[in-house]
PDB file of C-alpha atoms in Angstrom:
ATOM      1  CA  UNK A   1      18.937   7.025   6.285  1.00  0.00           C
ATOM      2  CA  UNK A   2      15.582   6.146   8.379  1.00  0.00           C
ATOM      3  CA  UNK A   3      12.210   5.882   7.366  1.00  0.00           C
ATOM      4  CA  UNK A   4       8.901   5.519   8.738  1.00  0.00           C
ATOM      5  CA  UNK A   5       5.898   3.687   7.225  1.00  0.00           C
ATOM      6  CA  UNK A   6       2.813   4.780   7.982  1.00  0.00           C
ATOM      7  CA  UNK A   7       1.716   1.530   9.176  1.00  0.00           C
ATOM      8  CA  UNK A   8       2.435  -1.281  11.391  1.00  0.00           C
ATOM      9  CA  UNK A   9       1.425  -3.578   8.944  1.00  0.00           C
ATOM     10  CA  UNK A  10       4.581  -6.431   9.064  1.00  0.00           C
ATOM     11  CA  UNK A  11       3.984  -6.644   4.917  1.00  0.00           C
ATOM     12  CA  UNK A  12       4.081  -2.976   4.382  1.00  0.00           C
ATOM     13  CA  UNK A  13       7.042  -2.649   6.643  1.00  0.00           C
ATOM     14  CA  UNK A  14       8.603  -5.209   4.989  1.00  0.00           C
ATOM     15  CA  UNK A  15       8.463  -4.682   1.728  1.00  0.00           C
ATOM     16  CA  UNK A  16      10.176  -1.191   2.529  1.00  0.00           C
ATOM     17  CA  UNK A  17      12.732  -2.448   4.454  1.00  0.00           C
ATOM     18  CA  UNK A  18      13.401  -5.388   1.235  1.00  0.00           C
ATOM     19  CA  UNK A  19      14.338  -2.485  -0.910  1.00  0.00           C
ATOM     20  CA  UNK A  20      16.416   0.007   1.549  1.00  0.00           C
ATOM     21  CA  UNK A  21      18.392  -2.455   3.009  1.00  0.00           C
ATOM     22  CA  UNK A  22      20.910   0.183   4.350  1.00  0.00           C
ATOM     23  CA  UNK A  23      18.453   2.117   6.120  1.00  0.00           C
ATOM     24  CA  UNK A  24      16.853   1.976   9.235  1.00  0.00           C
ATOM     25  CA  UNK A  25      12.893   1.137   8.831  1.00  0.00           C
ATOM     26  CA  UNK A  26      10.174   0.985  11.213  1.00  0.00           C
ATOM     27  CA  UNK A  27       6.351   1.283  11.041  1.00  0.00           C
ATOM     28  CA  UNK A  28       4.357   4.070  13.215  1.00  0.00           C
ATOM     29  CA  UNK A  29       0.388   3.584  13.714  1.00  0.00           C
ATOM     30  CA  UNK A  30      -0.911   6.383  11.345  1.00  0.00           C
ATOM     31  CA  UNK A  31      -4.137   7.262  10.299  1.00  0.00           C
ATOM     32  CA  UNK A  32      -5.218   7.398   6.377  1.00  0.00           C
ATOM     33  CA  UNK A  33      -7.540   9.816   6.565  1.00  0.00           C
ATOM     34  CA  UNK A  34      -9.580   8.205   4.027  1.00  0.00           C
ATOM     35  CA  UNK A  35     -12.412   5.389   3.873  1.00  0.00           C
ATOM     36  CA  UNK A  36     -11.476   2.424   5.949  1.00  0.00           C
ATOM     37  CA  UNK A  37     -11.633   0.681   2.398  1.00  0.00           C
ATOM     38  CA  UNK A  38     -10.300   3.541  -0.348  1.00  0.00           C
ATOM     39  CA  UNK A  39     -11.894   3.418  -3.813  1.00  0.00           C
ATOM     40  CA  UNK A  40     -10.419   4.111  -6.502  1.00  0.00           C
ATOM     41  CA  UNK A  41      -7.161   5.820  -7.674  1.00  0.00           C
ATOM     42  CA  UNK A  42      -7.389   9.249  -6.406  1.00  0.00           C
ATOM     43  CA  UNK A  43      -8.859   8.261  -2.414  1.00  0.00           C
ATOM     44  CA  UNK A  44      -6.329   5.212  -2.391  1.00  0.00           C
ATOM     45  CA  UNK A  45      -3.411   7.720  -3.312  1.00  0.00           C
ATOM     46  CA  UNK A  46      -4.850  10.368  -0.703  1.00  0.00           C
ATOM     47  CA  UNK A  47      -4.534   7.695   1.607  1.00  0.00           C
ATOM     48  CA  UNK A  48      -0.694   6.957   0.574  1.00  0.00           C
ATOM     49  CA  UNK A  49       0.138  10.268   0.773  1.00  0.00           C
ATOM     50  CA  UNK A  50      -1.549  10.751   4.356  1.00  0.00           C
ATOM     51  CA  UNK A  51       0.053   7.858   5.845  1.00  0.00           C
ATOM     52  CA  UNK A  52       3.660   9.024   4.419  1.00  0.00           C
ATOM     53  CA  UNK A  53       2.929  12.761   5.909  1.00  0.00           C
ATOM     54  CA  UNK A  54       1.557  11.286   9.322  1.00  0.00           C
ATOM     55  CA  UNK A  55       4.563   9.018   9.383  1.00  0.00           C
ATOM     56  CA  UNK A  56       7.382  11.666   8.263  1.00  0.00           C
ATOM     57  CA  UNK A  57       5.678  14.226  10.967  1.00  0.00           C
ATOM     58  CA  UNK A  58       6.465  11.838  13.655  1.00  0.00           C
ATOM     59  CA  UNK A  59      10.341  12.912  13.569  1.00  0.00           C
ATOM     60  CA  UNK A  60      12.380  15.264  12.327  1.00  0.00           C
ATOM     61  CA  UNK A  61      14.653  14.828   8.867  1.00  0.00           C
ATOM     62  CA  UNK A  62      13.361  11.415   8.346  1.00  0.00           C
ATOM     63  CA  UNK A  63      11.632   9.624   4.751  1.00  0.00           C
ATOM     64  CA  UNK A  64       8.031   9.588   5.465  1.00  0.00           C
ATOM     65  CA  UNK A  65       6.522   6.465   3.630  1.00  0.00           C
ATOM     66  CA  UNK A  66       2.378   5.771   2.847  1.00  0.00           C
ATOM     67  CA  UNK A  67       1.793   2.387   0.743  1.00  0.00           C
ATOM     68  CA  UNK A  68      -2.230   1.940   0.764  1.00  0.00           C
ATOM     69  CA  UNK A  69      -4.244  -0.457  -0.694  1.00  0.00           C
ATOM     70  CA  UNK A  70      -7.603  -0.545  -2.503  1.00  0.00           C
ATOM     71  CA  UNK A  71     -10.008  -1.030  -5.210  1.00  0.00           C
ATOM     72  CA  UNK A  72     -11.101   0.332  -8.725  1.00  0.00           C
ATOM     73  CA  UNK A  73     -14.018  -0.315 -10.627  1.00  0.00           C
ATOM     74  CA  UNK A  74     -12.506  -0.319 -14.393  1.00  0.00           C
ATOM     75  CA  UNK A  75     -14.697  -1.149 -17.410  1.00  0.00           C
ATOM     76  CA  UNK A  76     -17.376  -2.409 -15.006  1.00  0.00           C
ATOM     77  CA  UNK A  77     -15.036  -4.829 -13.046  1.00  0.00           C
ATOM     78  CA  UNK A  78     -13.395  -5.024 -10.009  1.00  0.00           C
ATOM     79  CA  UNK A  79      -9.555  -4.715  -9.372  1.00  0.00           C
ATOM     80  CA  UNK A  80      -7.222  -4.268  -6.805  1.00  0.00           C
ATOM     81  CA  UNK A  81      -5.168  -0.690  -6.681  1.00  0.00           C
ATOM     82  CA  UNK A  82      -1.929   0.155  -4.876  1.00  0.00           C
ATOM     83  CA  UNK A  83       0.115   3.511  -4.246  1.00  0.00           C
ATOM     84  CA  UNK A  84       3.086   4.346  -2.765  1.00  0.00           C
ATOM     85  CA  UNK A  85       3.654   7.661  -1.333  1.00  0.00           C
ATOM     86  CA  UNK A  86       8.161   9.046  -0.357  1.00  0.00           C
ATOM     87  CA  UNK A  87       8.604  11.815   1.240  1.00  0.00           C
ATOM     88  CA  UNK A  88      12.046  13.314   1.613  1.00  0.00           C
ATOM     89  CA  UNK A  89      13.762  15.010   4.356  1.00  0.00           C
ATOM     90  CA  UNK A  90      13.861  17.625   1.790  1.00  0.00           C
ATOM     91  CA  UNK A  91      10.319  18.020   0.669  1.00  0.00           C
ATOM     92  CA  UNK A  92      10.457  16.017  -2.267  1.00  0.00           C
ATOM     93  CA  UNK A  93       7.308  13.722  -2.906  1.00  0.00           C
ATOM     94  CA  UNK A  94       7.257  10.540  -5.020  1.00  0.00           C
ATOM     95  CA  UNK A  95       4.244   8.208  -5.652  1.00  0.00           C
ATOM     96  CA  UNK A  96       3.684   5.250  -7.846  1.00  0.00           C
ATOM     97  CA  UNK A  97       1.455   2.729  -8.274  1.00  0.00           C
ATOM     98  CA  UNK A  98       1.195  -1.178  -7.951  1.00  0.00           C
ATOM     99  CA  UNK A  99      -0.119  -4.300 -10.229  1.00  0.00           C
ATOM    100  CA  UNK A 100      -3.664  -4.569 -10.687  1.00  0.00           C
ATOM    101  CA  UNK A 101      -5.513  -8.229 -10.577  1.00  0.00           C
ATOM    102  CA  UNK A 102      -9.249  -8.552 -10.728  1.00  0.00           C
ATOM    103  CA  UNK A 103     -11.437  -9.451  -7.719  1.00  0.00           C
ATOM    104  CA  UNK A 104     -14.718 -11.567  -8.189  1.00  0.00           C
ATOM    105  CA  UNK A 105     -18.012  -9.517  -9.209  1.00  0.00           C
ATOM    106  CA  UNK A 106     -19.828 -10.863  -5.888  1.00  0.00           C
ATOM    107  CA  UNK A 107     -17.748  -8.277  -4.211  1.00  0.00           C
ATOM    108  CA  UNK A 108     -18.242  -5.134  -6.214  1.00  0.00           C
ATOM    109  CA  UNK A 109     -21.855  -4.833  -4.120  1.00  0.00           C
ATOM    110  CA  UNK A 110     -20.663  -5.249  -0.434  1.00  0.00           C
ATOM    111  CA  UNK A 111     -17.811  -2.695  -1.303  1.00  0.00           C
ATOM    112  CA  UNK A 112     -19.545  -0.171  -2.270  1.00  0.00           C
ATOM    113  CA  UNK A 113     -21.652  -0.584   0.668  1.00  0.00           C
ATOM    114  CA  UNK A 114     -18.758  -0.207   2.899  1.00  0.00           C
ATOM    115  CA  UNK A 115     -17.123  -3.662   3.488  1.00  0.00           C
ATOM    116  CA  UNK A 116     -13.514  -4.073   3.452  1.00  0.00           C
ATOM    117  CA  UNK A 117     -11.147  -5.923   1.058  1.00  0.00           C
ATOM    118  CA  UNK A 118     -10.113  -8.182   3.943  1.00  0.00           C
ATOM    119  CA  UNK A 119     -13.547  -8.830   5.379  1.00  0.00           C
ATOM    120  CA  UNK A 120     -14.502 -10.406   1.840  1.00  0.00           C
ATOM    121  CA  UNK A 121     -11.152 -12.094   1.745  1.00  0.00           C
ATOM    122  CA  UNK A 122     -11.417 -13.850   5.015  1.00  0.00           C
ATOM    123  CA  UNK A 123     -14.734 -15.014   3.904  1.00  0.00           C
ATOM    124  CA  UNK A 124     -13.809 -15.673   0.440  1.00  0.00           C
ATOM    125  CA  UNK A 125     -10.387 -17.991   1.934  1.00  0.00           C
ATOM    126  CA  UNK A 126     -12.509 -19.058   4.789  1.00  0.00           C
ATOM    127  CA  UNK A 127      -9.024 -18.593   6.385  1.00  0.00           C
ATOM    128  CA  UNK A 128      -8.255 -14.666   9.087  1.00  0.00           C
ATOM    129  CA  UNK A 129      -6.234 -11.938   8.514  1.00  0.00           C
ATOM    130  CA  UNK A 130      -5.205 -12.436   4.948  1.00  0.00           C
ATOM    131  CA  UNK A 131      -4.093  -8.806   4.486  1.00  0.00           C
ATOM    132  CA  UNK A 132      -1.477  -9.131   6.358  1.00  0.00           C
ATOM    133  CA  UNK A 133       0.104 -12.247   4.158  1.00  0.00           C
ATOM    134  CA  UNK A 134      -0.532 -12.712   0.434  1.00  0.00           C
ATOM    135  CA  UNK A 135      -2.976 -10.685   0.625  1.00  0.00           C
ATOM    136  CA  UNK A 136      -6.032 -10.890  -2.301  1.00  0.00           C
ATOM    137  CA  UNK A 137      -3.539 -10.300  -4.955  1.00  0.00           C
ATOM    138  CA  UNK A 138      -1.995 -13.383  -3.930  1.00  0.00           C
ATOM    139  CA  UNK A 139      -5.074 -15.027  -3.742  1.00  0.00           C
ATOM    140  CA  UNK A 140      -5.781 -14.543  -7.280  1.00  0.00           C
ATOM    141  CA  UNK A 141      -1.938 -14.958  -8.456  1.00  0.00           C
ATOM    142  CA  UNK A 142      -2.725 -18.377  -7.063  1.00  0.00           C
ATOM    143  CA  UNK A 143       0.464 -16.982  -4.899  1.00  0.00           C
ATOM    144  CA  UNK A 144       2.999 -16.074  -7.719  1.00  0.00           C
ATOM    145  CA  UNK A 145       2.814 -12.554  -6.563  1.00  0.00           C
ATOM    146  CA  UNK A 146       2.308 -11.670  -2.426  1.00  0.00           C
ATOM    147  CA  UNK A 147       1.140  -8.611  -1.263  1.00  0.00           C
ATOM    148  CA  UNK A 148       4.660  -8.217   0.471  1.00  0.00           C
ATOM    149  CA  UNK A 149       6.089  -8.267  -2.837  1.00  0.00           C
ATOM    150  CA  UNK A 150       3.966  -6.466  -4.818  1.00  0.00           C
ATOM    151  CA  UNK A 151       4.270  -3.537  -2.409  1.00  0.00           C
ATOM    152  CA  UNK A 152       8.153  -3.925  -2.454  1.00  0.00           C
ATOM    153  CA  UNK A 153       7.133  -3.134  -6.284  1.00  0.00           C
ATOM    154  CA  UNK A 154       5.482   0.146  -5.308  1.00  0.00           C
ATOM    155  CA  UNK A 155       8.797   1.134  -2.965  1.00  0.00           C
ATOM    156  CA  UNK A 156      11.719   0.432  -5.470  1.00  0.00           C
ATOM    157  CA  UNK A 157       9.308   2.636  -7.877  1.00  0.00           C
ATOM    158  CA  UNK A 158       9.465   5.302  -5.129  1.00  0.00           C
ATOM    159  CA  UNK A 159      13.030   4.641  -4.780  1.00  0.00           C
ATOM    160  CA  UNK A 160      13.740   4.576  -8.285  1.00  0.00           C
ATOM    161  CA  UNK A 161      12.621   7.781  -8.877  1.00  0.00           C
ATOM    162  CA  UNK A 162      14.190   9.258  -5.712  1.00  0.00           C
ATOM    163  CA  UNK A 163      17.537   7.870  -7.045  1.00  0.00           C
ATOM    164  CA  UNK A 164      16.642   9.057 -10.706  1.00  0.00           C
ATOM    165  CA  UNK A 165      16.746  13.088  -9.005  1.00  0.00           C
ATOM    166  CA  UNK A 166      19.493  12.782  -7.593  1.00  0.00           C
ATOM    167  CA  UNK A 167      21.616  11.358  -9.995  1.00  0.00           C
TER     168      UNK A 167
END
């Protein structure tokens, strides 16, 4: 079994390669296709699902794989949002979704004006490139939950699922 992630990401990679130990997993540069910072449920999906098609067109009768991160403005305050996009060899498609912690109100503003998660973070931790360790949610887990394992969440969902079918 191989896979591609739509991402080079090391946490994204990862955290698929934590739950399909067996299989061969690498990461491929992919494009989204969506904002540079997705909003919401539906564009952070789209973006899941374009990274696992991107990925999954890169070779033939391979698991495509999207995992995309974002935000969600729920009952006036700010979250974090995660999908997961599988793609079979077969055509099947899988998504699911990842925990949710709230972000600080100061950043609702400079999101919706176009800054990204990780901008605010690496402001925020006064520390670079956050998104690719703990990432905000663990930040704000006070780092009881990473971002590598959180999205490992999101993939043994996928894989869950996948298994579920095919039982």
């Amino acid at each position: 079994m191989k896979l591609i992630v739509g991402s080079k990401n090391q946490t994204k990679v990862q955290a698929v390669a934590d739950v399909f130990t067996k299989a061969t997993v690498i990461g491929a540069d992919v494009p989204s296709d969506v904002a540079a910072q997705p909003f919401g449920d539906e564009e952070t999906l789209q973006g899941a699902l374009n990274r696992a098609k991107h990925a999954q067109e890169l070779e033939r009768h391979v698991f495509g794989v999207g995992l995309e991160g974002g935000v969600i403005l729920t009952l006036g305050k700010l979250y974090v949002c995660n999908w997961g996009t599988l793609l079979t060899p077969e055509g099947n498609v899988y998504h699911a979704s990842g925990a949710r912690v709230r972000l600080p109100d100061a950043f609702i503003e400079p999101l919706k004006n176009g800054t990204e998660l990780s901008d605010l973070m690496n402001a925020y931790t006064k520390r670079h490139d956050i998104r690719h360790h703990e990432g905000a949610i663990g930040i704000f887990t006070n780092g009881l939950l990473n971002r590598q394992e959180m999205f490992a969440q999101v993939v043994t969902l996928l894989y869950g699922q996948y298994l579920h079918e095919k039982a």
